[in-house]
PDB file of C-alpha atoms in Angstrom:
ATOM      1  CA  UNK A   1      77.952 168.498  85.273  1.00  0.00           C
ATOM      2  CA  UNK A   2      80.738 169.003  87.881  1.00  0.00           C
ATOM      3  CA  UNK A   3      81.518 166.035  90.354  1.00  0.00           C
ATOM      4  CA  UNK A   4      81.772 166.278  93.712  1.00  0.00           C
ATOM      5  CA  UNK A   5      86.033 166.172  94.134  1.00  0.00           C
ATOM      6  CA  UNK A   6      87.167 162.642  94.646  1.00  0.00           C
ATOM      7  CA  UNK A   7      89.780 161.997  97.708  1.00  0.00           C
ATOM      8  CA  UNK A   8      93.231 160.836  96.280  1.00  0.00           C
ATOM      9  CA  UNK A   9      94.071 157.199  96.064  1.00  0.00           C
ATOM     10  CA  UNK A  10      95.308 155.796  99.916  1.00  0.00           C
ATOM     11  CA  UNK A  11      93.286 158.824 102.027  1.00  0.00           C
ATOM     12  CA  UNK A  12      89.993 158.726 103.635  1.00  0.00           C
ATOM     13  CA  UNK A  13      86.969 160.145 101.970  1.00  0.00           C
ATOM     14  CA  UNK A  14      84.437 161.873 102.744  1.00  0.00           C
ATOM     15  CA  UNK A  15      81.491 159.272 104.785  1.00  0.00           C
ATOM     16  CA  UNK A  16      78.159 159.722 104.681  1.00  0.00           C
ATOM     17  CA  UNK A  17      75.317 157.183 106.219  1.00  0.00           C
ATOM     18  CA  UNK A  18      72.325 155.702 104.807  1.00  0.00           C
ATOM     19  CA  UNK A  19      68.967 154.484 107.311  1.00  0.00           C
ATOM     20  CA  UNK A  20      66.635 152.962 105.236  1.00  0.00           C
ATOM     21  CA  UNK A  21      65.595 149.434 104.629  1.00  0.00           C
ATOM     22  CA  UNK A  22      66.875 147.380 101.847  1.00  0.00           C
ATOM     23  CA  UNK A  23      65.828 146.390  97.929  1.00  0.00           C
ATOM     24  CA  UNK A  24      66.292 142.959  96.997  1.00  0.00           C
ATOM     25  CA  UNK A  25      65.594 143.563  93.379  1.00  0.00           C
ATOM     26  CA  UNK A  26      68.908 145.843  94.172  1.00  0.00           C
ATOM     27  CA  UNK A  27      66.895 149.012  92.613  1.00  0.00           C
ATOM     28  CA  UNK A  28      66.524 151.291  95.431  1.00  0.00           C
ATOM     29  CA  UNK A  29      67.088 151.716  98.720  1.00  0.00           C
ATOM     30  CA  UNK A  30      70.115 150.824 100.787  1.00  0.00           C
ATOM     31  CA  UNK A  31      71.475 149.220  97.565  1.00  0.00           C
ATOM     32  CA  UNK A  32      70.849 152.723  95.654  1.00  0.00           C
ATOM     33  CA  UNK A  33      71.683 154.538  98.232  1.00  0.00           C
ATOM     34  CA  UNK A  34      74.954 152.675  98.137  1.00  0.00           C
ATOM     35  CA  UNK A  35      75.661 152.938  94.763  1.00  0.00           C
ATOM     36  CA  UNK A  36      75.325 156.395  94.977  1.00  0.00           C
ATOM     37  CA  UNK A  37      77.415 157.512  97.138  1.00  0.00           C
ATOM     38  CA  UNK A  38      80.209 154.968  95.642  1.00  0.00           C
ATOM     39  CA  UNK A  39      79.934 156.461  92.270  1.00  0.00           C
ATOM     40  CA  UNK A  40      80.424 159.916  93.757  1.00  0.00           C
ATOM     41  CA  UNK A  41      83.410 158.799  95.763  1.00  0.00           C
ATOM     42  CA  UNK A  42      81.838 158.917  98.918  1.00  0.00           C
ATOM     43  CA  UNK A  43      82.301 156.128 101.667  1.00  0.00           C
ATOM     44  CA  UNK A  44      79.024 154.911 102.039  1.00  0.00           C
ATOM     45  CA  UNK A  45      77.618 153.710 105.814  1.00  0.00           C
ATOM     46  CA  UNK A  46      75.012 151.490 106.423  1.00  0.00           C
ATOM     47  CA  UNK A  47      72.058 151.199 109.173  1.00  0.00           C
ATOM     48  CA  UNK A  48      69.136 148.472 107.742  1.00  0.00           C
ATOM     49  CA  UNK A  49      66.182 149.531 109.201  1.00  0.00           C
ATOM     50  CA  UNK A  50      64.159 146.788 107.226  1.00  0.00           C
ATOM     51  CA  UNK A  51      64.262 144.132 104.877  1.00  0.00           C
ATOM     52  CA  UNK A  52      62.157 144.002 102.030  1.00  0.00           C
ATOM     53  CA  UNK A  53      60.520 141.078  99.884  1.00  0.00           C
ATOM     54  CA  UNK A  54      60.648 142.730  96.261  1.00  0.00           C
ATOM     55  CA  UNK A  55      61.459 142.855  92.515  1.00  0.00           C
ATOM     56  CA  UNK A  56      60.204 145.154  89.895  1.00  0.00           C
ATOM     57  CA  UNK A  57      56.787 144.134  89.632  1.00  0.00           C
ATOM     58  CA  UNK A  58      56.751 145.335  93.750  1.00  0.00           C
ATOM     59  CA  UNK A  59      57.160 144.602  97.036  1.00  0.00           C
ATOM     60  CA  UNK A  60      55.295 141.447  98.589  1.00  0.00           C
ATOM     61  CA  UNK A  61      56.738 141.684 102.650  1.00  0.00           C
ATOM     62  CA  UNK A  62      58.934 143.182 104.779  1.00  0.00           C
ATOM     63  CA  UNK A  63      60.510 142.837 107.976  1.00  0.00           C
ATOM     64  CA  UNK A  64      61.502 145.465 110.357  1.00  0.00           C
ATOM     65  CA  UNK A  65      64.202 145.482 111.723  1.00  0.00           C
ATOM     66  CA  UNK A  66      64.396 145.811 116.096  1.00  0.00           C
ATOM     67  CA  UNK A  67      64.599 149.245 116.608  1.00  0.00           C
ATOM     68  CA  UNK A  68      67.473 149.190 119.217  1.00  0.00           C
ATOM     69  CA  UNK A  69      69.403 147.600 116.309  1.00  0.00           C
ATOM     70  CA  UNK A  70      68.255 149.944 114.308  1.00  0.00           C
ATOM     71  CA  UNK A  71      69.495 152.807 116.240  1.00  0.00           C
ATOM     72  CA  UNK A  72      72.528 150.781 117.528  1.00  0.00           C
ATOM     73  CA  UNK A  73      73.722 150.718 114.040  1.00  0.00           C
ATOM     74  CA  UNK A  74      73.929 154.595 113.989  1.00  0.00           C
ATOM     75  CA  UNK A  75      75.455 154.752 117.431  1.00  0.00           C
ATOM     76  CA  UNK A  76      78.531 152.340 116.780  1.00  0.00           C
ATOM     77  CA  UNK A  77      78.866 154.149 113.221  1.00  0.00           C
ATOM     78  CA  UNK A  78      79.040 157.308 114.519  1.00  0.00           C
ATOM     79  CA  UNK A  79      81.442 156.850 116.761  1.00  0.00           C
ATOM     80  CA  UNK A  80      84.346 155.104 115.361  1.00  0.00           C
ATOM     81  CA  UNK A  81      83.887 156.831 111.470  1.00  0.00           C
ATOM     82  CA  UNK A  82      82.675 159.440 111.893  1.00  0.00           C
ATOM     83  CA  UNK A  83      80.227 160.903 109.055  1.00  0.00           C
ATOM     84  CA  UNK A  84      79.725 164.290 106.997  1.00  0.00           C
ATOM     85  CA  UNK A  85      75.916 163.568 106.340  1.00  0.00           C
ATOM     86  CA  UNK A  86      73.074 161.178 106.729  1.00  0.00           C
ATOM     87  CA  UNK A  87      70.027 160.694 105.083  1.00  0.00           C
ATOM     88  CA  UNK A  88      66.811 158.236 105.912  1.00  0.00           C
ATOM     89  CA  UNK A  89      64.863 156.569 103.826  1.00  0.00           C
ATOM     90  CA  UNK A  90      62.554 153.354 104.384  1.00  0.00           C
ATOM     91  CA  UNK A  91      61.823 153.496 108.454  1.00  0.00           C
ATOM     92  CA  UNK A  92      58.660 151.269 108.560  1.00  0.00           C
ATOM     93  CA  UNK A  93      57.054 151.797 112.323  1.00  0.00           C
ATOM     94  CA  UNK A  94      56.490 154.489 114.841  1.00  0.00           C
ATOM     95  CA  UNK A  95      59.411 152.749 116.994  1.00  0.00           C
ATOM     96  CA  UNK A  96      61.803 152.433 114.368  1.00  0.00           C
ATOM     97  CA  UNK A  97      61.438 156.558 113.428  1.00  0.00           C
ATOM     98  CA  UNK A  98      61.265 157.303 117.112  1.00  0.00           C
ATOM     99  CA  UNK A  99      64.258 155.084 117.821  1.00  0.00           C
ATOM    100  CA  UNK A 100      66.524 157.074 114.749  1.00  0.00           C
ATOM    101  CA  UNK A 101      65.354 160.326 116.015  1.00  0.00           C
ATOM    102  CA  UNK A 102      66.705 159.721 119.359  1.00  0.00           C
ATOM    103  CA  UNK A 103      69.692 158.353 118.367  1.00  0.00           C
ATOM    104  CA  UNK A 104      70.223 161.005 115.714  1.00  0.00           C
ATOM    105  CA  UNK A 105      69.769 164.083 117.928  1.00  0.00           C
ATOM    106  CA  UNK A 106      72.334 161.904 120.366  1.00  0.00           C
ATOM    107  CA  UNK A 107      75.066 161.969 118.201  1.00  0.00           C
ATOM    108  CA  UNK A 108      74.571 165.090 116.429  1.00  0.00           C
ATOM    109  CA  UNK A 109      72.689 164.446 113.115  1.00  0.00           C
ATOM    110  CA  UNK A 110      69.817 166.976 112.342  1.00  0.00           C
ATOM    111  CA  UNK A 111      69.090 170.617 111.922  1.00  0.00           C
ATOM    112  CA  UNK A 112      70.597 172.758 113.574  1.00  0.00           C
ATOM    113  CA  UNK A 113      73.036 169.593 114.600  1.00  0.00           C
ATOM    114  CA  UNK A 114      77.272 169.425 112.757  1.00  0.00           C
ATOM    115  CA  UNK A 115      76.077 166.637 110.781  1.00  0.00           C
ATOM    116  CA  UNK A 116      72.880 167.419 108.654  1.00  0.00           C
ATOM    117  CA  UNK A 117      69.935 165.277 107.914  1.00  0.00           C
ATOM    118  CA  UNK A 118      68.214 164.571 104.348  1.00  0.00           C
ATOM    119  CA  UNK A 119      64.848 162.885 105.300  1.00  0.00           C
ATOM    120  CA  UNK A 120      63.238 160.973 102.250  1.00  0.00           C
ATOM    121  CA  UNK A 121      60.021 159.937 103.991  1.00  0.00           C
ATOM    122  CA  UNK A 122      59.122 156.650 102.101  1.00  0.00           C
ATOM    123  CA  UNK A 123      55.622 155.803 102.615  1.00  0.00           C
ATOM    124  CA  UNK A 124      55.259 152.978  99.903  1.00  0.00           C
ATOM    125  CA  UNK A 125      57.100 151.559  96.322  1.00  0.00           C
ATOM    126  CA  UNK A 126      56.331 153.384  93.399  1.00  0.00           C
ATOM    127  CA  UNK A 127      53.703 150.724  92.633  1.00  0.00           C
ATOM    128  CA  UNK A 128      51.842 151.516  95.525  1.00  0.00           C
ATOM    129  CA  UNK A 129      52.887 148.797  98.125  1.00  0.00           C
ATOM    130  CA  UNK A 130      53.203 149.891 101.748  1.00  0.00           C
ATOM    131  CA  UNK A 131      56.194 150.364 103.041  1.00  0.00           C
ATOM    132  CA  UNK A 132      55.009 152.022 106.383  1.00  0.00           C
ATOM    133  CA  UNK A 133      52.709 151.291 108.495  1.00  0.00           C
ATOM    134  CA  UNK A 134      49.798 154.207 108.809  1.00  0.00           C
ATOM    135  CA  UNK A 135      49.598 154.799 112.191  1.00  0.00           C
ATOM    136  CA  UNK A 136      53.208 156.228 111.867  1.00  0.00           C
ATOM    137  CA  UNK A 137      53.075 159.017 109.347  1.00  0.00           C
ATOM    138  CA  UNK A 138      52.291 161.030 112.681  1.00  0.00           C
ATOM    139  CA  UNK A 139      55.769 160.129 113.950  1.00  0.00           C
ATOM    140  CA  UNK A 140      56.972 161.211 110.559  1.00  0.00           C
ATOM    141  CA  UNK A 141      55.400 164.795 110.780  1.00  0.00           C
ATOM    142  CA  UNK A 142      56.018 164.935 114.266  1.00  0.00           C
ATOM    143  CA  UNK A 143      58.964 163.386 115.392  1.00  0.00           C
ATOM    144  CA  UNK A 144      61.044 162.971 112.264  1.00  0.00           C
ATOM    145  CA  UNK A 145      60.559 166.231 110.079  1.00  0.00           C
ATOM    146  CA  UNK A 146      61.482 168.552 113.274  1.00  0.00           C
ATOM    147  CA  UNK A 147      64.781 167.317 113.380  1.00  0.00           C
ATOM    148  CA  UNK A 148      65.366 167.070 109.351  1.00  0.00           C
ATOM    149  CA  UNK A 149      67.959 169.534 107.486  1.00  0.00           C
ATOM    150  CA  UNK A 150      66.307 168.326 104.309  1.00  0.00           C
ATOM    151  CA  UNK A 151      62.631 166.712 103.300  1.00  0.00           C
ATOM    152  CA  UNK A 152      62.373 165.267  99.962  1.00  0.00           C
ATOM    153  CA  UNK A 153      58.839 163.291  99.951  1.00  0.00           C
ATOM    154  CA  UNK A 154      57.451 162.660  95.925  1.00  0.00           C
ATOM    155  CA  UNK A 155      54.184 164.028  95.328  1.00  0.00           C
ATOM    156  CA  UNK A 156      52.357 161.008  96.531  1.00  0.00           C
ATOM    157  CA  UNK A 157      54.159 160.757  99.895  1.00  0.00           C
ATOM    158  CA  UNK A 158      52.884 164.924 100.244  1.00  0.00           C
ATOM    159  CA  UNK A 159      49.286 164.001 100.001  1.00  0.00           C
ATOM    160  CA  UNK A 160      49.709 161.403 102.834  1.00  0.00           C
ATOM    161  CA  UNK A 161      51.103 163.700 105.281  1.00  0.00           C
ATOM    162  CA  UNK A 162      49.892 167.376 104.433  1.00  0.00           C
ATOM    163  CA  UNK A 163      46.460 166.520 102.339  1.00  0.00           C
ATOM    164  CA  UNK A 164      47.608 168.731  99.942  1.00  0.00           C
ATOM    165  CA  UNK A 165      47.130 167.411  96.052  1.00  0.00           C
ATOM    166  CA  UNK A 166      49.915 169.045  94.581  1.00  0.00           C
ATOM    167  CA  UNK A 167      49.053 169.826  90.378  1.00  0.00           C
ATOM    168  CA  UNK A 168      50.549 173.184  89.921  1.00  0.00           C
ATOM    169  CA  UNK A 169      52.867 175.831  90.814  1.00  0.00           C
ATOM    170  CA  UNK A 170      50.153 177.351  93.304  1.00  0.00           C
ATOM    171  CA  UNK A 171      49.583 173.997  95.196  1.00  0.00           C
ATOM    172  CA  UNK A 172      53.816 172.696  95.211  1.00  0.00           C
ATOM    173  CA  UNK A 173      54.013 176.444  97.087  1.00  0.00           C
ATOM    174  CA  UNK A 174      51.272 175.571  99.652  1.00  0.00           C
ATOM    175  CA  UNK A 175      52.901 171.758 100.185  1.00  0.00           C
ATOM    176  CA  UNK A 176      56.660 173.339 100.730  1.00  0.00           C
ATOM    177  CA  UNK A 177      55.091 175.629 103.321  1.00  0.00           C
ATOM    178  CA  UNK A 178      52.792 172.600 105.354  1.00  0.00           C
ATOM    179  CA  UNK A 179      56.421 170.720 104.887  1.00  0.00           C
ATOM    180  CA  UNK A 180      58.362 173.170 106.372  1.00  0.00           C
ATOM    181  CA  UNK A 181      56.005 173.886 108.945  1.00  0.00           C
ATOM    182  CA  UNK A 182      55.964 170.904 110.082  1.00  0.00           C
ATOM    183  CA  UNK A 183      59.528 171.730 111.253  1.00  0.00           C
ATOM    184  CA  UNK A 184      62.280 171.092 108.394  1.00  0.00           C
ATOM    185  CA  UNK A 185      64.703 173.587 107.887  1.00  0.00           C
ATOM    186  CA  UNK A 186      64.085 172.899 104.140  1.00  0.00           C
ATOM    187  CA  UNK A 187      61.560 171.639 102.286  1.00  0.00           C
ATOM    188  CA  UNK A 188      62.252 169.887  98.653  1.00  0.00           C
ATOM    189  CA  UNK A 189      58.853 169.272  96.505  1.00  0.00           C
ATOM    190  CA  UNK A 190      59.869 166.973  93.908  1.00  0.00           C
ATOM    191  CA  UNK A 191      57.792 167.476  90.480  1.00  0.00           C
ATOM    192  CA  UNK A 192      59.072 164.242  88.723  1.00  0.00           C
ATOM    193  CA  UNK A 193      55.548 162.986  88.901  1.00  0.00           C
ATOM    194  CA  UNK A 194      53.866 165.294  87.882  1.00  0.00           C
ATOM    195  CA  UNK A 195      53.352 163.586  84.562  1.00  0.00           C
ATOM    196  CA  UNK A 196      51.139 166.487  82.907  1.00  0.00           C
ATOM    197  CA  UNK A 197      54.257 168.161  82.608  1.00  0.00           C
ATOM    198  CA  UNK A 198      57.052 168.697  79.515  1.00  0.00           C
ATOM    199  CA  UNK A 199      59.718 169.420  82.401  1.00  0.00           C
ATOM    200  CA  UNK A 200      60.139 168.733  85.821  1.00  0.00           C
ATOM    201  CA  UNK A 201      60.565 171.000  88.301  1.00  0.00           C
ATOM    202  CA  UNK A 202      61.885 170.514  92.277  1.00  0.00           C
ATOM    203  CA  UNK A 203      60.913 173.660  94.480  1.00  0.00           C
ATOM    204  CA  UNK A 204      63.003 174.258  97.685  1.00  0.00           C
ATOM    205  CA  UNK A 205      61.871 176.040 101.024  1.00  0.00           C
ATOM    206  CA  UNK A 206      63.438 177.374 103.822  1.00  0.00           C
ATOM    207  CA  UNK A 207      60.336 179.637 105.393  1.00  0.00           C
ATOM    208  CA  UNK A 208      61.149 182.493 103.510  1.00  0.00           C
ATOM    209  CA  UNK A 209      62.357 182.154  99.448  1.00  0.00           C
ATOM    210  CA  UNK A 210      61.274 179.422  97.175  1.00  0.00           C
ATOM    211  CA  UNK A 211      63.951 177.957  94.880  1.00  0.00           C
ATOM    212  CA  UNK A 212      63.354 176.329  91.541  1.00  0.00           C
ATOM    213  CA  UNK A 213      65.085 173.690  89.769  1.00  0.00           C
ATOM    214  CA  UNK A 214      63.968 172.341  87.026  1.00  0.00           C
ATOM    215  CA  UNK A 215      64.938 169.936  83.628  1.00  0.00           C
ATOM    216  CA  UNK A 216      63.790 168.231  81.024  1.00  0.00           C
ATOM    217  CA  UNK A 217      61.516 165.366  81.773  1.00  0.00           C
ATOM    218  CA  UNK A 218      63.057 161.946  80.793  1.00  0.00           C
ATOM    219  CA  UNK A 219      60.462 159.846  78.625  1.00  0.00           C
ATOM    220  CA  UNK A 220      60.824 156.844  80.760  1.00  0.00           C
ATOM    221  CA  UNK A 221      59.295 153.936  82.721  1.00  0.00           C
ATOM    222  CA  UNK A 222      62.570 152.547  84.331  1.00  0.00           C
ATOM    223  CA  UNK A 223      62.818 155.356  87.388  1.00  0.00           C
ATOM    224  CA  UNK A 224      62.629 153.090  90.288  1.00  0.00           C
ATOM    225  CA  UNK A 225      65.219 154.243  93.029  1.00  0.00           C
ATOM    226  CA  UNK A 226      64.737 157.233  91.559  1.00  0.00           C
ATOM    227  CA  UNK A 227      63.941 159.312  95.110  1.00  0.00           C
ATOM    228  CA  UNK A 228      66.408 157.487  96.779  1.00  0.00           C
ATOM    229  CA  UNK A 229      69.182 157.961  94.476  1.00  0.00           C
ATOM    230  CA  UNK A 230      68.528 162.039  94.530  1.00  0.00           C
ATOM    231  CA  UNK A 231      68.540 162.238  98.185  1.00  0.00           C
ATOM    232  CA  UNK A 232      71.863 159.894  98.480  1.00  0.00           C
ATOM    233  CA  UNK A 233      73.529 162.357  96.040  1.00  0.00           C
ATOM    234  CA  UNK A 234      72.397 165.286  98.297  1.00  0.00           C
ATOM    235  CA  UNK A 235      73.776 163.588 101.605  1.00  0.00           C
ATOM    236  CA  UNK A 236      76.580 163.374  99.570  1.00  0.00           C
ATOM    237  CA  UNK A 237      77.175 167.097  98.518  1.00  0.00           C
ATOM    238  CA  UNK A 238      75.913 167.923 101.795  1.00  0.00           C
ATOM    239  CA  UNK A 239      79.119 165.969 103.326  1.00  0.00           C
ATOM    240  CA  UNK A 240      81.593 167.871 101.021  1.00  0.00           C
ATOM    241  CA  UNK A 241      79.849 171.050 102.980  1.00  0.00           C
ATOM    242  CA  UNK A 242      78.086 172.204 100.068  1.00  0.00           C
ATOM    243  CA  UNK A 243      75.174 174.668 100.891  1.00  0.00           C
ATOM    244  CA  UNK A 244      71.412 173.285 100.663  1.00  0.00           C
ATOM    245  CA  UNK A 245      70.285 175.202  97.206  1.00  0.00           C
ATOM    246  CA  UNK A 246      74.045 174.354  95.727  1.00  0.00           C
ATOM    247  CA  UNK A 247      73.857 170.202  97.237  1.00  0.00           C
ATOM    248  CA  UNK A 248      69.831 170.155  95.871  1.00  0.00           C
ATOM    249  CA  UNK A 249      71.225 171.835  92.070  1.00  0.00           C
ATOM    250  CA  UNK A 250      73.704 169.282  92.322  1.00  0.00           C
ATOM    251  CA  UNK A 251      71.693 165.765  93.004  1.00  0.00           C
ATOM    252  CA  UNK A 252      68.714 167.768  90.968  1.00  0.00           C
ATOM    253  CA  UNK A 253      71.638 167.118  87.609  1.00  0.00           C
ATOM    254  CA  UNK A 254      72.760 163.876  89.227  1.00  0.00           C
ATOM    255  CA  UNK A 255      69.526 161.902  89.112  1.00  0.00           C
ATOM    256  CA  UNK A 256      68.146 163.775  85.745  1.00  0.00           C
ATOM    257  CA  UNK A 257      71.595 162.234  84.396  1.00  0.00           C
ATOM    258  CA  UNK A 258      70.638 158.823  86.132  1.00  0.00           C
ATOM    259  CA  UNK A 259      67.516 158.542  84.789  1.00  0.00           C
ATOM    260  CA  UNK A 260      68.819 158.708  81.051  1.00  0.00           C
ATOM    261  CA  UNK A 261      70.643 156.470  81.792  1.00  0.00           C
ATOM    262  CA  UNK A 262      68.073 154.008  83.570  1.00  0.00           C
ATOM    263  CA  UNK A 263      67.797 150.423  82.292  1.00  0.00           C
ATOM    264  CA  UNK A 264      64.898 147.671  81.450  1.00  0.00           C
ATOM    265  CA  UNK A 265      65.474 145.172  84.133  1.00  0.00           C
ATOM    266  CA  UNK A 266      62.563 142.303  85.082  1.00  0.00           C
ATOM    267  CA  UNK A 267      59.239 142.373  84.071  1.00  0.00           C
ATOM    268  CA  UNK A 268      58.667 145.932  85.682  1.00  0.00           C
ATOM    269  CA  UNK A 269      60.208 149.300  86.404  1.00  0.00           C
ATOM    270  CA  UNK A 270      64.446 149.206  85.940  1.00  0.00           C
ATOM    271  CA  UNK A 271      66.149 151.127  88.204  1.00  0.00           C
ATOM    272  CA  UNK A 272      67.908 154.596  87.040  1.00  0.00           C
ATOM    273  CA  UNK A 273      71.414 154.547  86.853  1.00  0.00           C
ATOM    274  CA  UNK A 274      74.740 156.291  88.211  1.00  0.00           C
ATOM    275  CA  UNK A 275      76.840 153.500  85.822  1.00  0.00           C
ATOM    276  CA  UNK A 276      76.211 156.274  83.307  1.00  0.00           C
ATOM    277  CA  UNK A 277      79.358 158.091  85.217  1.00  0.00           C
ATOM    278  CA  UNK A 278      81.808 155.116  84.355  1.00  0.00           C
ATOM    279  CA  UNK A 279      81.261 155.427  80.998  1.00  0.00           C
ATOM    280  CA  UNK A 280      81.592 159.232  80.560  1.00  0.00           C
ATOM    281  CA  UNK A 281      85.189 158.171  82.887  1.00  0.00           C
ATOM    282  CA  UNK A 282      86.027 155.566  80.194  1.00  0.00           C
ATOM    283  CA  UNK A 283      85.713 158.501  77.371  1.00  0.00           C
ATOM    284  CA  UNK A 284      87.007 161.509  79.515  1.00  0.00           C
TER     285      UNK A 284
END
């Protein structure tokens, strides 16, 4: 695949900035999203929005973050750094998301905004522990998505906040369009779990043209930070000014490369892996 262009040795790179809560396993999450963007010579800037209790067997607490922190985090970022992109991930209350809308629109991250905004709407782990409280998937379709350049939800995360049970080309087409109607520029459906399949393919939305990008599914059990680490690499593109279908292509290759590359770690799911890209360096 083709990198992103690294910034020579002494200059400033490219920033982008993660809002999302934190993995102390160190699979996904802030730490992913971290690792991402470090891999891809990106700057990467933080704003915890929680902290989470968790290995890889799941996720037993959390705590959230104040959301004037929260929001304060963005705010003092912002304005001294400066950043190319930002993406969300883990937001964990209605006060939190309303608190990084507002502060987002502020400074000028969003649609239709300089700096855009990949939303990954995490609603809970991959083993099914909550990592949002219910009452605010309403702010998410209503408060967050209008102002996102980018939604990436799994398939899981689309039946909480459209209804829609996506199994087939027919019903991904009817999610991107409740996604992007709920007011995001575009709409990513991700088809990595849709396990009935031999490939996997991501379908992109912008209200008029579906885009599909697909690969080979990876036979694997160790993809935890998976969503995380595909939005990250988009934020990242996104910052080098890379259009949407061009930044989606590219973090669609970056995490199908990550998760070959994923690793056993614990008694549960390993995370995938951007440490693949050190190794191809040591052998370039």
């Amino acid at each position: 695949m083709k990198f992103l262009p690294l910034t020579p040795n002494g200059e400033t790179p490219v920033r982008a900035l993660t809002i999302a809560g934190t993995d102390s396993g160190g699979g996904a999450g802030i730490q992913a999203d971290s690792r991402t963007m470090a891999l891809l010579g990106v700057h990467a800037c933080v704003a915890v929005a929680a902290v989470t209790v968790q290995n890889t067997v799941g996720v037993t607490g959390f705590h959230e973050i104040p959301p004037d922190v929260v929001a304060a985090q963005v705010r003092s970022v912002v304005s001294d750094i400066g950043v190319g992109a930002a993406k969300t991930g883990m937001l964990a209350s209605t006060a939190i998301i309303e608190a990084v809308t507002a502060v987002c629109t502020e400074v000028g991250i969003g649609r239709d905004q300089p700096v855009p905004l990949v939303v990954d709407p995490v609603c809970a782990s991959m083993h099914g522990d909550p990592l949002l409280h219910a009452e605010a998937l309403d702010a998410i379709r209503h408060t967050l998505f209008p102002i996102a350049s980018l939604v990436t939800p799994n398939l899981d995360e689309i039946r909480l906040i459209t209804g829609i049970d996506v199994v087939d080309d027919s019903t991904a087409r009817r999610a991107a369009e409740a996604l992007h109607g709920l007011g995001a520029q575009w709409a990513l459906v991700k088809g990595g779990h849709l396990r009935t399949s031999t490939h996997s393919t991501d379908l992109l939305f912008d209200g008029d043209t579906f885009l599909e990008f697909t690969s080979e599914r990876i036979a694997t059990g160790n993809d935890h930070g998976g969503g995380d680490t595909l939005a990250a690499s988009i934020a990242c593109a996104l910052a080098h000014g890379y259009s949407m279908p061009d930044a989606v292509a590219f973090g669609k290759d970056w995490v199908t490369r990550c998760l070959a590359a994923s690793y056993d770690l614990g008694a549960g799911h390993g995370p995938v892996s951007p440490l693949w890209r050190l190794h191809e360096s040591e052998n370039a």
